[in-house]
């Protein structure tokens, strides 16, 4: 029955451990295989890309459009690194004095458009084209004049590691208003006015291509990488978060170094607590059994009462800021002393309980053979007490490991502090905090497993 | 005469709660070298307290215990050295559960008498063989039966080469079929001339092995004499009453 329970516990512990390992491995593999955003840019660099793109999408033939686009200002306000090669730019745009620009360039615009139609349509009548354009153009200009607002643009990393600005139809519509319409509108133009007559251009590939070229939208693929698979997206997002929190700038080192500090504090404080606890427990038990150590016993009692009666964080703050900081003791040593003192009190009571739980007959047997009190304690009582309290001691050690997380209050760079440091850099809560929790959990599981092994070995003598 | 006396008890008193409970109320007695003394009496008569006082597991309130002419109740005396010469066997065996049988037997000789491990183990194996347990040397106490445990407890005490053996109800915690094997070991020990003080309810054993029987009641020795005198012709009413009940 007992063995079955232990077996079940082991299986559960292994499952949890396996799940954690699989999770971490998957995240790492996905993060390696997926093409994440690896190019990091600042606002100024993003601004250059945006400006270049909008400069280049207007061919020289579309003079009017160019004039308005030249006046248009798109300002990159903020950069957010999303998933799957995607960088989101929060931008503001405005088109000041567009009417003046168009008016100033009116002839050039009309000439340019005339040339365009002249190449596309045979024998164009310049006057007709001027009439045709001027009405529409005015509407465009009025619409463009009102343009200003906020927009999000997407930069995608392309194979050579540089960034490409993609404009979807909505973006184009929003940015250019009535001046440039998207593909849908181009496709809906079926007629042109030519020589006072309306000419059907539905099947005139040259004209359509010309208009598209003019607007230069066809150069820009508005399709994004596939985001239809939610699980893939989720993993990519996770992988990107992972990369952003831990891989970028070697931020994982905060966790690794923090873990080292946490383990060092726990180990040092644990050993100190164990020694202190045993000493206090033996003093107390000796006093109980033969009345020696009156003053020491009183000191121990006082120590136990104070330590067990106050929160460990308050103890830490007092020990560091009140007692040790003024005499220049480093934070790490202060933390070790505090947790050691704290743990010692709990260990003392655990061990005392263990010693008291050992049959009085064991003491009598030892003494009757001629062992003195101390020898009896060392050879017979404490080994048995230790075995009895081992699970409780292990729990105390595990509690100590977890409690040591308050060390960040005095600025010790422990594991918790490492997680908080990353959090303060990336403003991301999920990854750093979950990572900290998982690391604590993994260590606790390993400790539990080790203690289980030791316990089974010790138990062999009684089976 | 005095050379022959190994333990001499004078006016031994053990009071609890400032005299409200008198477990021992003035016991005088002496045990000679090689003598087997069996202490009988109703429960609560103080016989166990008396036996445990002999090696100071109970600290007497008053009185003297002379062991080899040394007053071991004197706080200046190192009682541990004297206890080494007084083996004790308990009702509940009190073997060390975290040690093998062999380790149970060798720890005291090696740590206290500074015997080498080999010597101690050799001696322990001899003793185990005598009680028929040499095949259990590497067992842990929990793997033994009650009778086996008690036999180990006896030879554990013998490993210290004691001058006197104190038995505190050694068969009381045993199943009836195991009592015999333990008593056999004790009889053999008595035959070899070991000085023994035995608190027991085994009247058959007392009658067969004892050189002298002490009957205690209410913390005092009521009557003492040879088994024939006590069992055949008890003088005191309380002795008569007790024997009528147990025989």
PDB file of N, CA and C in Angstrom, chain A residues 199-241:
ATOM      1  N   UNK A 199     -14.672  55.355 -73.747  1.00  0.00           N
ATOM      2  CA  UNK A 199     -14.058  54.167 -74.334  1.00  0.00           C
ATOM      3  C   UNK A 199     -14.038  53.036 -73.300  1.00  0.00           C
ATOM      4  N   UNK A 200     -14.475  51.879 -73.760  1.00  0.00           N
ATOM      5  CA  UNK A 200     -14.457  50.726 -72.850  1.00  0.00           C
ATOM      6  C   UNK A 200     -13.035  50.165 -72.775  1.00  0.00           C
ATOM      7  N   UNK A 201     -12.514  50.101 -71.558  1.00  0.00           N
ATOM      8  CA  UNK A 201     -11.145  49.580 -71.423  1.00  0.00           C
ATOM      9  C   UNK A 201     -11.132  48.271 -70.643  1.00  0.00           C
ATOM     10  N   UNK A 202     -12.301  47.641 -70.531  1.00  0.00           N
ATOM     11  CA  UNK A 202     -12.396  46.416 -69.769  1.00  0.00           C
ATOM     12  C   UNK A 202     -11.355  45.391 -70.209  1.00  0.00           C
ATOM     13  N   UNK A 203     -11.196  45.293 -71.518  1.00  0.00           N
ATOM     14  CA  UNK A 203     -10.295  44.272 -72.031  1.00  0.00           C
ATOM     15  C   UNK A 203      -8.951  44.840 -72.457  1.00  0.00           C
ATOM     16  N   UNK A 204      -8.751  46.119 -72.129  1.00  0.00           N
ATOM     17  CA  UNK A 204      -7.493  46.749 -72.520  1.00  0.00           C
ATOM     18  C   UNK A 204      -6.448  46.535 -71.420  1.00  0.00           C
ATOM     19  N   UNK A 205      -5.694  45.449 -71.548  1.00  0.00           N
ATOM     20  CA  UNK A 205      -4.692  45.087 -70.558  1.00  0.00           C
ATOM     21  C   UNK A 205      -3.664  46.202 -70.377  1.00  0.00           C
ATOM     22  N   UNK A 206      -3.356  46.824 -71.474  1.00  0.00           N
ATOM     23  CA  UNK A 206      -2.354  47.879 -71.429  1.00  0.00           C
ATOM     24  C   UNK A 206      -2.784  49.012 -70.504  1.00  0.00           C
ATOM     25  N   UNK A 207      -4.052  49.392 -70.647  1.00  0.00           N
ATOM     26  CA  UNK A 207      -4.556  50.494 -69.824  1.00  0.00           C
ATOM     27  C   UNK A 207      -4.579  50.083 -68.353  1.00  0.00           C
ATOM     28  N   UNK A 208      -5.091  48.894 -68.100  1.00  0.00           N
ATOM     29  CA  UNK A 208      -5.154  48.430 -66.699  1.00  0.00           C
ATOM     30  C   UNK A 208      -3.774  48.347 -66.073  1.00  0.00           C
ATOM     31  N   UNK A 209      -2.888  47.757 -66.822  1.00  0.00           N
ATOM     32  CA  UNK A 209      -1.528  47.628 -66.315  1.00  0.00           C
ATOM     33  C   UNK A 209      -0.920  48.999 -66.093  1.00  0.00           C
ATOM     34  N   UNK A 210      -1.245  49.889 -67.028  1.00  0.00           N
ATOM     35  CA  UNK A 210      -0.717  51.240 -66.907  1.00  0.00           C
ATOM     36  C   UNK A 210      -1.211  51.910 -65.645  1.00  0.00           C
ATOM     37  N   UNK A 211      -2.483  51.749 -65.370  1.00  0.00           N
ATOM     38  CA  UNK A 211      -3.028  52.372 -64.167  1.00  0.00           C
ATOM     39  C   UNK A 211      -2.410  51.747 -62.910  1.00  0.00           C
ATOM     40  N   UNK A 212      -2.300  50.446 -62.953  1.00  0.00           N
ATOM     41  CA  UNK A 212      -1.692  49.765 -61.802  1.00  0.00           C
ATOM     42  C   UNK A 212      -0.253  50.198 -61.604  1.00  0.00           C
ATOM     43  N   UNK A 213       0.448  50.261 -62.713  1.00  0.00           N
ATOM     44  CA  UNK A 213       1.838  50.699 -62.622  1.00  0.00           C
ATOM     45  C   UNK A 213       1.919  52.108 -62.076  1.00  0.00           C
ATOM     46  N   UNK A 214       0.966  52.913 -62.590  1.00  0.00           N
ATOM     47  CA  UNK A 214       0.911  54.298 -62.135  1.00  0.00           C
ATOM     48  C   UNK A 214       0.772  54.354 -60.628  1.00  0.00           C
ATOM     49  N   UNK A 215      -0.139  53.580 -60.133  1.00  0.00           N
ATOM     50  CA  UNK A 215      -0.361  53.616 -58.698  1.00  0.00           C
ATOM     51  C   UNK A 215       0.688  52.800 -57.941  1.00  0.00           C
ATOM     52  N   UNK A 216       1.391  51.935 -58.727  1.00  0.00           N
ATOM     53  CA  UNK A 216       2.530  51.187 -58.182  1.00  0.00           C
ATOM     54  C   UNK A 216       2.161  50.316 -57.005  1.00  0.00           C
ATOM     55  N   UNK A 217       0.932  49.965 -56.928  1.00  0.00           N
ATOM     56  CA  UNK A 217       0.540  49.127 -55.789  1.00  0.00           C
ATOM     57  C   UNK A 217       0.890  47.674 -56.044  1.00  0.00           C
ATOM     58  N   UNK A 218       0.937  47.301 -57.306  1.00  0.00           N
ATOM     59  CA  UNK A 218       1.148  45.896 -57.608  1.00  0.00           C
ATOM     60  C   UNK A 218       2.546  45.429 -57.207  1.00  0.00           C
ATOM     61  N   UNK A 219       3.428  46.392 -57.015  1.00  0.00           N
ATOM     62  CA  UNK A 219       4.770  46.012 -56.557  1.00  0.00           C
ATOM     63  C   UNK A 219       4.765  45.540 -55.113  1.00  0.00           C
ATOM     64  N   UNK A 220       3.695  45.888 -54.452  1.00  0.00           N
ATOM     65  CA  UNK A 220       3.686  45.602 -53.022  1.00  0.00           C
ATOM     66  C   UNK A 220       2.656  44.543 -52.694  1.00  0.00           C
ATOM     67  N   UNK A 221       3.186  43.401 -52.305  1.00  0.00           N
ATOM     68  CA  UNK A 221       2.308  42.279 -52.015  1.00  0.00           C
ATOM     69  C   UNK A 221       1.648  42.512 -50.669  1.00  0.00           C
ATOM     70  N   UNK A 222       0.335  42.572 -50.744  1.00  0.00           N
ATOM     71  CA  UNK A 222      -0.347  42.877 -49.480  1.00  0.00           C
ATOM     72  C   UNK A 222      -0.597  41.635 -48.645  1.00  0.00           C
ATOM     73  N   UNK A 223      -0.194  40.477 -49.185  1.00  0.00           N
ATOM     74  CA  UNK A 223      -0.459  39.268 -48.388  1.00  0.00           C
ATOM     75  C   UNK A 223       0.607  39.071 -47.314  1.00  0.00           C
ATOM     76  N   UNK A 224       0.132  38.683 -46.148  1.00  0.00           N
ATOM     77  CA  UNK A 224       1.044  38.452 -45.018  1.00  0.00           C
ATOM     78  C   UNK A 224       1.398  36.970 -44.972  1.00  0.00           C
ATOM     79  N   UNK A 225       2.430  36.612 -44.217  1.00  0.00           N
ATOM     80  CA  UNK A 225       2.670  35.204 -43.960  1.00  0.00           C
ATOM     81  C   UNK A 225       1.438  34.577 -43.326  1.00  0.00           C
ATOM     82  N   UNK A 226       1.335  33.278 -43.508  1.00  0.00           N
ATOM     83  CA  UNK A 226       0.148  32.557 -43.055  1.00  0.00           C
ATOM     84  C   UNK A 226      -0.005  32.627 -41.534  1.00  0.00           C
ATOM     85  N   UNK A 227      -1.177  33.053 -41.100  1.00  0.00           N
ATOM     86  CA  UNK A 227      -1.435  33.091 -39.668  1.00  0.00           C
ATOM     87  C   UNK A 227      -2.717  32.340 -39.349  1.00  0.00           C
ATOM     88  N   UNK A 228      -3.105  31.470 -40.275  1.00  0.00           N
ATOM     89  CA  UNK A 228      -4.399  30.822 -40.095  1.00  0.00           C
ATOM     90  C   UNK A 228      -4.367  29.760 -39.001  1.00  0.00           C
ATOM     91  N   UNK A 229      -3.208  29.098 -38.819  1.00  0.00           N
ATOM     92  CA  UNK A 229      -3.120  28.036 -37.812  1.00  0.00           C
ATOM     93  C   UNK A 229      -2.856  28.642 -36.436  1.00  0.00           C
ATOM     94  N   UNK A 230      -3.874  28.592 -35.586  1.00  0.00           N
ATOM     95  CA  UNK A 230      -3.778  29.281 -34.282  1.00  0.00           C
ATOM     96  C   UNK A 230      -2.700  28.674 -33.403  1.00  0.00           C
ATOM     97  N   UNK A 231      -2.567  27.349 -33.498  1.00  0.00           N
ATOM     98  CA  UNK A 231      -1.574  26.688 -32.637  1.00  0.00           C
ATOM     99  C   UNK A 231      -0.169  27.111 -33.035  1.00  0.00           C
ATOM    100  N   UNK A 232       0.051  27.151 -34.363  1.00  0.00           N
ATOM    101  CA  UNK A 232       1.364  27.585 -34.839  1.00  0.00           C
ATOM    102  C   UNK A 232       1.618  29.020 -34.402  1.00  0.00           C
ATOM    103  N   UNK A 233       0.574  29.843 -34.564  1.00  0.00           N
ATOM    104  CA  UNK A 233       0.714  31.245 -34.159  1.00  0.00           C
ATOM    105  C   UNK A 233       1.036  31.337 -32.671  1.00  0.00           C
ATOM    106  N   UNK A 234       0.309  30.505 -31.887  1.00  0.00           N
ATOM    107  CA  UNK A 234       0.520  30.538 -30.437  1.00  0.00           C
ATOM    108  C   UNK A 234       1.956  30.153 -30.091  1.00  0.00           C
ATOM    109  N   UNK A 235       2.424  29.114 -30.772  1.00  0.00           N
ATOM    110  CA  UNK A 235       3.789  28.674 -30.504  1.00  0.00           C
ATOM    111  C   UNK A 235       4.798  29.719 -30.942  1.00  0.00           C
ATOM    112  N   UNK A 236       4.495  30.320 -32.131  1.00  0.00           N
ATOM    113  CA  UNK A 236       5.413  31.353 -32.611  1.00  0.00           C
ATOM    114  C   UNK A 236       5.453  32.524 -31.651  1.00  0.00           C
ATOM    115  N   UNK A 237       4.263  32.858 -31.153  1.00  0.00           N
ATOM    116  CA  UNK A 237       4.159  33.959 -30.202  1.00  0.00           C
ATOM    117  C   UNK A 237       4.981  33.636 -28.955  1.00  0.00           C
ATOM    118  N   UNK A 238       4.790  32.379 -28.493  1.00  0.00           N
ATOM    119  CA  UNK A 238       5.497  31.908 -27.299  1.00  0.00           C
ATOM    120  C   UNK A 238       6.996  31.933 -27.536  1.00  0.00           C
ATOM    121  N   UNK A 239       7.368  31.414 -28.701  1.00  0.00           N
ATOM    122  CA  UNK A 239       8.779  31.350 -29.036  1.00  0.00           C
ATOM    123  C   UNK A 239       9.364  32.761 -29.103  1.00  0.00           C
ATOM    124  N   UNK A 240       8.573  33.663 -29.670  1.00  0.00           N
ATOM    125  CA  UNK A 240       9.049  35.029 -29.780  1.00  0.00           C
ATOM    126  C   UNK A 240       9.182  35.680 -28.413  1.00  0.00           C
ATOM    127  N   UNK A 241       8.177  35.415 -27.562  1.00  0.00           N
ATOM    128  CA  UNK A 241       8.229  35.910 -26.182  1.00  0.00           C
ATOM    129  C   UNK A 241       9.470  35.355 -25.483  1.00  0.00           C
TER     130      UNK A 241
END
